[in-house]
PDB file of C-alpha atoms in Angstrom:
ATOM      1  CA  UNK Q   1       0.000   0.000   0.000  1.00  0.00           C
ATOM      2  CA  UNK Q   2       1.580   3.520  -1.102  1.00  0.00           C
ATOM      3  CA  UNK Q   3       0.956   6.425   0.886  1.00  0.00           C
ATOM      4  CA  UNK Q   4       1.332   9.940   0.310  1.00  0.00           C
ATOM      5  CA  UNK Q   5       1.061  11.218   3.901  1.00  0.00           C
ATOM      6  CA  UNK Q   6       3.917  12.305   6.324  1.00  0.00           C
ATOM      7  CA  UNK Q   7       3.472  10.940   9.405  1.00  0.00           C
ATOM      8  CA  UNK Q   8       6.015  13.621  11.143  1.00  0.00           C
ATOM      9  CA  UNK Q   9       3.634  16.444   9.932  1.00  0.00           C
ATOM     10  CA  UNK Q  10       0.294  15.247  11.184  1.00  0.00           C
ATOM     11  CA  UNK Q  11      -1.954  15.955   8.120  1.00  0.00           C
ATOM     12  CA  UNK Q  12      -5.379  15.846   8.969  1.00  0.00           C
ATOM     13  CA  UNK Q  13      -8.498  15.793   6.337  1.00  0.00           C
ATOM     14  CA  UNK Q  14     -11.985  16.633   7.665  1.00  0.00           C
ATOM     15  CA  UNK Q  15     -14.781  13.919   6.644  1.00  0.00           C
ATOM     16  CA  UNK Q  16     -17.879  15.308   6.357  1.00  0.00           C
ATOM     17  CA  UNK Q  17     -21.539  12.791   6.114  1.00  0.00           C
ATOM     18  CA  UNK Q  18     -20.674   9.574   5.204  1.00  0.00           C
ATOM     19  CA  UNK Q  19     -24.010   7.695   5.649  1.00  0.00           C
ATOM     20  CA  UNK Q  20     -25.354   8.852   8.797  1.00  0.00           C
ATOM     21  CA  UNK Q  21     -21.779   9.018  10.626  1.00  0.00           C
ATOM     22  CA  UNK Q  22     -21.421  12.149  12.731  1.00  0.00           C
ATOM     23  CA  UNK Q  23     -18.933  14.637  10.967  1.00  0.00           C
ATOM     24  CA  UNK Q  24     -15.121  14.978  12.899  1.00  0.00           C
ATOM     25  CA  UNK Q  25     -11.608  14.979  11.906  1.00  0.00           C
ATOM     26  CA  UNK Q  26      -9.692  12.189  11.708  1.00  0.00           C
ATOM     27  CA  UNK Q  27      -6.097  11.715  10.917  1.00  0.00           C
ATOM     28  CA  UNK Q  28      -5.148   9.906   7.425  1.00  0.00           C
ATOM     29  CA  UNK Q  29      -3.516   7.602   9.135  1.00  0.00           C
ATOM     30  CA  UNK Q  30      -5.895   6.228  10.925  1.00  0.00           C
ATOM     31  CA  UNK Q  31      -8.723   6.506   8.326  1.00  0.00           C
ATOM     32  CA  UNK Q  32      -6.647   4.668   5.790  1.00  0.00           C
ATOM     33  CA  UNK Q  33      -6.313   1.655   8.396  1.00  0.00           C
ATOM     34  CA  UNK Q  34      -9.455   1.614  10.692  1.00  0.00           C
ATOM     35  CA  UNK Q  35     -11.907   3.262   8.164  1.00  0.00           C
ATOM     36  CA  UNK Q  36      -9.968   1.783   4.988  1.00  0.00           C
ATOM     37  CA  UNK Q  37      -9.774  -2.215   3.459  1.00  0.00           C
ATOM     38  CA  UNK Q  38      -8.186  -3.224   6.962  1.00  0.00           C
ATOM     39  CA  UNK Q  39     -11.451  -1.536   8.861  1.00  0.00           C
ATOM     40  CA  UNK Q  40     -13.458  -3.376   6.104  1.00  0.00           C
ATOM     41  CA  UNK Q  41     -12.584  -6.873   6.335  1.00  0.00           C
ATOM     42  CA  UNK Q  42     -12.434  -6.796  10.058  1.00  0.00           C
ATOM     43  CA  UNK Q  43     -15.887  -5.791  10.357  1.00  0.00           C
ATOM     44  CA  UNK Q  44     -17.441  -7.270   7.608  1.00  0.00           C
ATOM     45  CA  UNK Q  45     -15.675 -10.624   8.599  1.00  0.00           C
ATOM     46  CA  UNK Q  46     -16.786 -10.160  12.364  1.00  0.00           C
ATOM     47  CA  UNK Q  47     -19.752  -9.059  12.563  1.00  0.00           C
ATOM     48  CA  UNK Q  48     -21.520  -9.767   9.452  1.00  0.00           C
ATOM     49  CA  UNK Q  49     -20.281 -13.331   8.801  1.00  0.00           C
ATOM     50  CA  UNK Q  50     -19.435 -14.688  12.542  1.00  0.00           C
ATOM     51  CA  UNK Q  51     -22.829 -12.879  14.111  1.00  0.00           C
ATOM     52  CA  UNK Q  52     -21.125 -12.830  17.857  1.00  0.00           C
ATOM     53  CA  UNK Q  53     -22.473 -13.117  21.291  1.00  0.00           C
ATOM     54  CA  UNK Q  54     -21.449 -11.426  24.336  1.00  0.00           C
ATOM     55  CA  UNK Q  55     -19.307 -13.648  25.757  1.00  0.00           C
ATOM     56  CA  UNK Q  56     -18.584 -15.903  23.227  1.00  0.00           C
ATOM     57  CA  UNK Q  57     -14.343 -17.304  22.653  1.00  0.00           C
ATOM     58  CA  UNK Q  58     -12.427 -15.375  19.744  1.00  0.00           C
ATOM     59  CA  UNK Q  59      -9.526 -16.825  18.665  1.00  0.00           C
ATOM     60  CA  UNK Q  60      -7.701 -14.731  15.833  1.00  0.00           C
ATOM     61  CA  UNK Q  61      -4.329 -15.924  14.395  1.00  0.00           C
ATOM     62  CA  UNK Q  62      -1.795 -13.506  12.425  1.00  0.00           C
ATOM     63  CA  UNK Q  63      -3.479 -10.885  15.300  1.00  0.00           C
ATOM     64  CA  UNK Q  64      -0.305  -8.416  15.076  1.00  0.00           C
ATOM     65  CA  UNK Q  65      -1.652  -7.998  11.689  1.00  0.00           C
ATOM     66  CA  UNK Q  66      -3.487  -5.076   9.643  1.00  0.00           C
ATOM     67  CA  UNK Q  67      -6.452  -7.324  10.428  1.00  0.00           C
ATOM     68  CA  UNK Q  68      -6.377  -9.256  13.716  1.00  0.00           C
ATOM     69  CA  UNK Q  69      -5.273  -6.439  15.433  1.00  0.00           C
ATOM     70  CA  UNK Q  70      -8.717  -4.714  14.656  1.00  0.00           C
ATOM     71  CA  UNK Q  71     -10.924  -8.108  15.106  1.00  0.00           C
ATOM     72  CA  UNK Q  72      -9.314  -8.468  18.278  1.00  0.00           C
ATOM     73  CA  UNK Q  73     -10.862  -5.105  19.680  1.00  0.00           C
ATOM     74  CA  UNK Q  74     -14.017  -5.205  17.497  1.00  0.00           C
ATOM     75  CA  UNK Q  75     -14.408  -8.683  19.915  1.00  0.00           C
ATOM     76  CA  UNK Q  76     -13.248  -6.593  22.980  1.00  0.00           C
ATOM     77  CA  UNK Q  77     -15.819  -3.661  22.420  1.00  0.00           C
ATOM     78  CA  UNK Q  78     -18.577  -6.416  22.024  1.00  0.00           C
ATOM     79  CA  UNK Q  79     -18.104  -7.920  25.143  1.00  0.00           C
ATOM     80  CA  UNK Q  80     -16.373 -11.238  23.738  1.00  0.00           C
ATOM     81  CA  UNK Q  81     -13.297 -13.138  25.654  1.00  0.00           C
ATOM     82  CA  UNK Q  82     -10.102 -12.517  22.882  1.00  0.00           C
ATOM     83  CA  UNK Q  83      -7.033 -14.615  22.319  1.00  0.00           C
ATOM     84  CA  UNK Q  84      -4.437 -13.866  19.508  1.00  0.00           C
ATOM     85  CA  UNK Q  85      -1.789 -15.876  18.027  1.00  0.00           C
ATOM     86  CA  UNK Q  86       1.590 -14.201  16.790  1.00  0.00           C
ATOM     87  CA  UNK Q  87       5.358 -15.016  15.783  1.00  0.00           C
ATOM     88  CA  UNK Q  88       7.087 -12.939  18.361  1.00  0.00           C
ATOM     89  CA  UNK Q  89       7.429 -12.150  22.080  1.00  0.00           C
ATOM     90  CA  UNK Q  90       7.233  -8.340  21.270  1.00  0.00           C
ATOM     91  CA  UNK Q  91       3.676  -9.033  19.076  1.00  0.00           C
ATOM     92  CA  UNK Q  92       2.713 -10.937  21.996  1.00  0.00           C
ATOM     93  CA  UNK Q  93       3.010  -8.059  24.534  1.00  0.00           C
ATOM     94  CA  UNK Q  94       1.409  -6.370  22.177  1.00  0.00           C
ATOM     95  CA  UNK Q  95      -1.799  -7.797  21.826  1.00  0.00           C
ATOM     96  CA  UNK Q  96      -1.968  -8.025  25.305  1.00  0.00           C
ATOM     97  CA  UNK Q  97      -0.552  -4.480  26.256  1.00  0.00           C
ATOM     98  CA  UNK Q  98      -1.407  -2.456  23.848  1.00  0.00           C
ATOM     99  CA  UNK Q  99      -4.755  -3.965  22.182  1.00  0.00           C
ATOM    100  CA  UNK Q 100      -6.434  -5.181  24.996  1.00  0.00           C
ATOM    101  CA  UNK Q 101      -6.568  -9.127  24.201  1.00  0.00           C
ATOM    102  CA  UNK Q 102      -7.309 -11.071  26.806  1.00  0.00           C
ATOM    103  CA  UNK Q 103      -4.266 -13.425  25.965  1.00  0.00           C
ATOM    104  CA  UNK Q 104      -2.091 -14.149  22.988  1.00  0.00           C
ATOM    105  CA  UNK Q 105       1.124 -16.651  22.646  1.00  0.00           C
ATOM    106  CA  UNK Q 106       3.578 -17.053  20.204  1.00  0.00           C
ATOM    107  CA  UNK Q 107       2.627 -20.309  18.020  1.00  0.00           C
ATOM    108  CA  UNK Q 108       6.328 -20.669  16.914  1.00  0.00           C
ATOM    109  CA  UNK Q 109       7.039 -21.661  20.722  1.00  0.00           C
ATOM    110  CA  UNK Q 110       4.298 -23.892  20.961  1.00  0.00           C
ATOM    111  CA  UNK Q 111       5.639 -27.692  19.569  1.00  0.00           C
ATOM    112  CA  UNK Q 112       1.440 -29.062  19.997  1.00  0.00           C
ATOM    113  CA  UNK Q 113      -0.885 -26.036  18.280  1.00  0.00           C
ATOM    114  CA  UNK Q 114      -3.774 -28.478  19.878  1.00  0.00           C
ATOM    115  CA  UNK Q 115      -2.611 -28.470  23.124  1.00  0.00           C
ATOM    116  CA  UNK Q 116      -1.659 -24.875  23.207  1.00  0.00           C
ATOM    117  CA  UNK Q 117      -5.666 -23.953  22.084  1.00  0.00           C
ATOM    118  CA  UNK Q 118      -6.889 -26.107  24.566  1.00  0.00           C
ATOM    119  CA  UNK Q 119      -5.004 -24.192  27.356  1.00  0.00           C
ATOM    120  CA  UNK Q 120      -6.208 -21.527  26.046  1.00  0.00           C
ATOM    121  CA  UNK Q 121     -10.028 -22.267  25.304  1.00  0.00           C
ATOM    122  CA  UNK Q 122     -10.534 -25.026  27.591  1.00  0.00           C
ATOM    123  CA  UNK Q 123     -14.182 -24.782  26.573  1.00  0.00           C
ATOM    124  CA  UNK Q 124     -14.054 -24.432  22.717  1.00  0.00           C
ATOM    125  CA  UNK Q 125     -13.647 -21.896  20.675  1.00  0.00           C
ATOM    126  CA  UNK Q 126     -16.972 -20.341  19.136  1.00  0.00           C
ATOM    127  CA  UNK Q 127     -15.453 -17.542  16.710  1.00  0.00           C
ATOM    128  CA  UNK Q 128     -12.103 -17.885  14.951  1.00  0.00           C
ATOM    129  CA  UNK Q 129     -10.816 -15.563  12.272  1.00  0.00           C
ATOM    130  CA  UNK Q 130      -8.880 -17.239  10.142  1.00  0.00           C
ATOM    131  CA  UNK Q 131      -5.242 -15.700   8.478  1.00  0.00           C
ATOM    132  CA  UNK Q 132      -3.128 -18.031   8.736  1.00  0.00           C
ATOM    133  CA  UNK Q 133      -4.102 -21.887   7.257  1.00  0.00           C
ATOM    134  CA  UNK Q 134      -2.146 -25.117   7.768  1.00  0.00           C
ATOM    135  CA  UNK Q 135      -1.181 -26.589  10.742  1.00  0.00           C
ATOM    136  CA  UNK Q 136      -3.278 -23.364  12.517  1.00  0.00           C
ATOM    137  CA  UNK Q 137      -6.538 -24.359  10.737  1.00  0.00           C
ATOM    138  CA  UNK Q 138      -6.129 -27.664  11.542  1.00  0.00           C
ATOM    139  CA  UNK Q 139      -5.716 -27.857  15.023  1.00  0.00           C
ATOM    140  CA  UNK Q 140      -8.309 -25.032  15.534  1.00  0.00           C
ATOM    141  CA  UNK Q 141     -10.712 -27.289  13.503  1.00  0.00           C
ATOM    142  CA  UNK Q 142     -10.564 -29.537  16.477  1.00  0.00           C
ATOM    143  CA  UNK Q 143     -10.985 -27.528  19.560  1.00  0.00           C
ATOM    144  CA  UNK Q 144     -14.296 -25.359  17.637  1.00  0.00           C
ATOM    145  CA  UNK Q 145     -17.424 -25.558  20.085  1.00  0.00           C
ATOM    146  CA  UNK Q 146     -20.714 -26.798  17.906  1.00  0.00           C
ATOM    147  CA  UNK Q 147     -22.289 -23.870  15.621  1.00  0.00           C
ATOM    148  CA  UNK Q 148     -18.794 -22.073  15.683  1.00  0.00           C
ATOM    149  CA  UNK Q 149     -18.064 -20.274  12.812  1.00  0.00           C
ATOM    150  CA  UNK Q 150     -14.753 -19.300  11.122  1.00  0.00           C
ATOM    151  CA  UNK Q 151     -14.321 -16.169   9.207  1.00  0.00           C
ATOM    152  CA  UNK Q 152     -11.430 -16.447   6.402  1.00  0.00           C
ATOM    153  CA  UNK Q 153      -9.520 -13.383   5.264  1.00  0.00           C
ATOM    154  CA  UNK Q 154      -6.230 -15.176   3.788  1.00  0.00           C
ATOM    155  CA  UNK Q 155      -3.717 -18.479   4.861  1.00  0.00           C
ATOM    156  CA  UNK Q 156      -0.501 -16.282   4.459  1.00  0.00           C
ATOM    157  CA  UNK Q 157       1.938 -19.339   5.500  1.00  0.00           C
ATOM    158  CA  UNK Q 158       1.009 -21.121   2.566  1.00  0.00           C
ATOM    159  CA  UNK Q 159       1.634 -18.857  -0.023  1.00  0.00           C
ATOM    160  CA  UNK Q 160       4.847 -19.271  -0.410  1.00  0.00           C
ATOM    161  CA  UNK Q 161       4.875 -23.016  -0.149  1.00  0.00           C
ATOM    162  CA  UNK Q 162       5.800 -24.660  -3.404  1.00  0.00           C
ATOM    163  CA  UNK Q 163       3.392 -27.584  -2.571  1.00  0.00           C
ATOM    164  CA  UNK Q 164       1.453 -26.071   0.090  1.00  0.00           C
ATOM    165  CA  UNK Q 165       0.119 -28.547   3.301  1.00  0.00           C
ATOM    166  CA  UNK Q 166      -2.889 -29.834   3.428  1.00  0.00           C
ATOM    167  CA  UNK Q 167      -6.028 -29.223   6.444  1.00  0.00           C
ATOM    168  CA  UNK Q 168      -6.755 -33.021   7.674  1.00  0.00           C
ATOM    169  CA  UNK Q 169      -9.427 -32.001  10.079  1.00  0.00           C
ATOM    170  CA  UNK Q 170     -12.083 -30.849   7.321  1.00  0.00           C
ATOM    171  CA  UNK Q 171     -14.643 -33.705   9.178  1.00  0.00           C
ATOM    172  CA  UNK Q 172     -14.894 -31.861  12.153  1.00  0.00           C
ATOM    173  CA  UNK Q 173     -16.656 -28.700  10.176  1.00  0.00           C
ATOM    174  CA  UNK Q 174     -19.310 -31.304   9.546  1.00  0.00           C
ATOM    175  CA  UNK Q 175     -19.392 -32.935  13.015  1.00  0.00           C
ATOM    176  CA  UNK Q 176     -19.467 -29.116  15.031  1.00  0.00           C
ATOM    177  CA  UNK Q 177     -21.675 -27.593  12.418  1.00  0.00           C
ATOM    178  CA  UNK Q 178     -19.319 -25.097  11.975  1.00  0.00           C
ATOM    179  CA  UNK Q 179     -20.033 -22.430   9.478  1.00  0.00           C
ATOM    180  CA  UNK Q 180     -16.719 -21.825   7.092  1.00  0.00           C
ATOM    181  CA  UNK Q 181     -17.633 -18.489   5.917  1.00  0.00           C
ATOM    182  CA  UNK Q 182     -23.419  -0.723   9.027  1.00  0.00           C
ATOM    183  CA  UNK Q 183     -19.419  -0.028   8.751  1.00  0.00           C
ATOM    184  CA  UNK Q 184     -18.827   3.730   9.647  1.00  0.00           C
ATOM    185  CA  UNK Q 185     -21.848   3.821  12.230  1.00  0.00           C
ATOM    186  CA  UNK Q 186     -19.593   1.188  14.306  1.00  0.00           C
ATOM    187  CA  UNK Q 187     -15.985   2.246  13.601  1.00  0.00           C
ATOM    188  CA  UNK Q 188     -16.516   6.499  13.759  1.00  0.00           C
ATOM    189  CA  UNK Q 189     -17.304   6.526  17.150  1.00  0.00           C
ATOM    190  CA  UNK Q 190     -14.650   3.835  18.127  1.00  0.00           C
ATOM    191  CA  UNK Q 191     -12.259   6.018  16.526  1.00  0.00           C
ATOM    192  CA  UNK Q 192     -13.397   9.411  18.046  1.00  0.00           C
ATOM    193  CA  UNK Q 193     -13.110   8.454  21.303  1.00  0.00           C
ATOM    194  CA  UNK Q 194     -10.037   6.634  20.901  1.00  0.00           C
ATOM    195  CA  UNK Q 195     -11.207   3.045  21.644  1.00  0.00           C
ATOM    196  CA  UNK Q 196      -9.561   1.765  18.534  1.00  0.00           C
ATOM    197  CA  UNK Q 197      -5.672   1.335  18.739  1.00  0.00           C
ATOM    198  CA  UNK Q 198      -4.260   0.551  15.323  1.00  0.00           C
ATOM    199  CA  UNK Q 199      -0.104   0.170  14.265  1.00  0.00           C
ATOM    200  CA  UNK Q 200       1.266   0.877  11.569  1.00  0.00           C
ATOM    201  CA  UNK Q 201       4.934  -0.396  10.052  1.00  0.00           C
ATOM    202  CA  UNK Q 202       6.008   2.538   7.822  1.00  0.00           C
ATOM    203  CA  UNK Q 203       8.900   2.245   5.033  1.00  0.00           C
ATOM    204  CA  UNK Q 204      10.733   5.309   3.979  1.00  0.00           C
ATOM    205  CA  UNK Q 205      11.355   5.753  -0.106  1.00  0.00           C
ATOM    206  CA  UNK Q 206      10.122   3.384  -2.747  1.00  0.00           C
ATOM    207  CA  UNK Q 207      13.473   1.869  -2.887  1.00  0.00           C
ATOM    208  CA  UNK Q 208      12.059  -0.175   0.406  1.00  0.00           C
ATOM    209  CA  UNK Q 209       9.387  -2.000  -1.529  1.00  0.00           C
ATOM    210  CA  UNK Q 210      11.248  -4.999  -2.248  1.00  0.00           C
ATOM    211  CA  UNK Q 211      12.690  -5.641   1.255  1.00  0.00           C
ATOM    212  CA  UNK Q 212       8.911  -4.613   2.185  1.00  0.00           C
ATOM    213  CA  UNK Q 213       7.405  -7.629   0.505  1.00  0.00           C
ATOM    214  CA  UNK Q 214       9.881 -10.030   1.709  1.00  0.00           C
ATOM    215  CA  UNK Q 215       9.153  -8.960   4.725  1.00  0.00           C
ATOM    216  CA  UNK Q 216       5.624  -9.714   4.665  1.00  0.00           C
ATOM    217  CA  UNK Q 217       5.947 -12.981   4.337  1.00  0.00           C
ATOM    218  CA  UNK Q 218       8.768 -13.695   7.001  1.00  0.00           C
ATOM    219  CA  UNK Q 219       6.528 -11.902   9.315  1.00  0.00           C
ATOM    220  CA  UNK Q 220       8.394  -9.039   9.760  1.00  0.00           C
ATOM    221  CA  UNK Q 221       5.536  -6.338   9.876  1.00  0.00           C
ATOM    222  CA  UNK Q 222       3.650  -5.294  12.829  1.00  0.00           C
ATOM    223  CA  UNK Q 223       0.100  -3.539  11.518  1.00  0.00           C
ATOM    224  CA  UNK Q 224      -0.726  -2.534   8.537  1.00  0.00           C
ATOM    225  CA  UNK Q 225       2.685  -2.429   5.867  1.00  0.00           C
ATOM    226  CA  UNK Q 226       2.822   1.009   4.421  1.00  0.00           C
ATOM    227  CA  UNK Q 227       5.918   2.183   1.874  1.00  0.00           C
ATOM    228  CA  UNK Q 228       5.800   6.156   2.473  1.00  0.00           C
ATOM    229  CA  UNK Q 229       6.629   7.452  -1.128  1.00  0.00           C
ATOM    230  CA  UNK Q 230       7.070  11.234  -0.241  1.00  0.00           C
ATOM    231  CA  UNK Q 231       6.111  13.801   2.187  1.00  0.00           C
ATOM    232  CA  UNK Q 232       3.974  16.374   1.265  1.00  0.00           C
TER     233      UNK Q 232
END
């Protein structure tokens, strides 16, 4: 994603009526990331394709992520009990820290996924949004509580997989009856009154792009990746 924004200088753009949000100021930033695709998918994969309960158990993997971080908190501000997964100790703290999840762990320290989700959501898991695939989806697959439903947005460790692994734990979709599947009104107000934390990982120069995209897919990025293409 290019931006044209400084982030040193603070630009600011006014939005006026967007449906029937109120009118305020909010920074670019922040309206390309909460209010932008990132604000999007999280909502439109939360609310209108998992259809939470108060209470229910969210599990969100990749949760350091332009995505997770945001369906973590959409979860939080519903009244839903949150854990992410991430690759790092510092996106760990994070989650927990900063975004307000109720747990997280780092799956690349964890030698049984299974076991680590049942510590975790010794009673099932009823929501899971799903951005990572492989071994991830298949251990989740196990520990889902009946009706669950999963919300896909991408499987980023298998993209770059010549031959990429296979989900042996399809059966239990069947057996659980898990389903596999009004924007600004929600995410305006969250945004005003600073409920919504979002991070971005900002690239100086478009000579940063390709080290940018390897990144990506090492895991390198915390947020939303951003190459910052000039200042204005």
């Amino acid at each position: 994603m290019l931006a044209s924004y400084c982030p040193t200088v603070g630009h600011h753009t006014k939005l006026g009526e967007r449906g029937r949000g109120p009118p305020m100021h909010i920074n670019l930033e922040k309206e390309e990331a909460t209010y932008g695709l990132p604000g999007i998918t999280a909502y439109g994969g939360f609310f209108d394709v998992c259809h939470h309960k108060k209470g229910e158990k969210v599990f969100a993997s990749a949760a350091a992520g332009a995505v997770g971080q945001l369906v973590g908190q959409f979860a939080k501000l519903t009244g839903c009990y949150v854990v992410g997964s991430a690759g790092s100790k510092d996106k760990v703290d994070l989650l927990k820290n900063k975004f307000g999840f109720d747990d997280a762990f780092n799956y690349k320290e964890e030698v049984d996924l299974d076991a680590a989700l049942k510590k975790y959501f010794p009673e099932g898991i009823d929501i899971y949004f799903e951005n990572v695939g492989g071994k991830m989806l298949d251990a989740v697959l196990q520990n889902m509580n009946m009706n669950g439903r999963i919300s896909v947005r991408g499987m980023i460790s298998q993209y770059t997989f010549e031959k990429p692994e296979g989900v042996h734990n399809l059966m239990w979709l069947f057996y659980k009856r898990t389903s596999f599947v009004p924007f600004a009104e929600f995410v305006l107000p969250q945004i005003q009154e600073n409920r919504l934390i979002y991070v971005e990982d900002i690239a100086e120069g478009l000579g940063s792009g390709p080290a940018v995209l390897v990144g990506l897919f090492r895991g390198r990025n915390v947020g939303k990746q951003l190459v910052l293409a000039a200042c204005e």
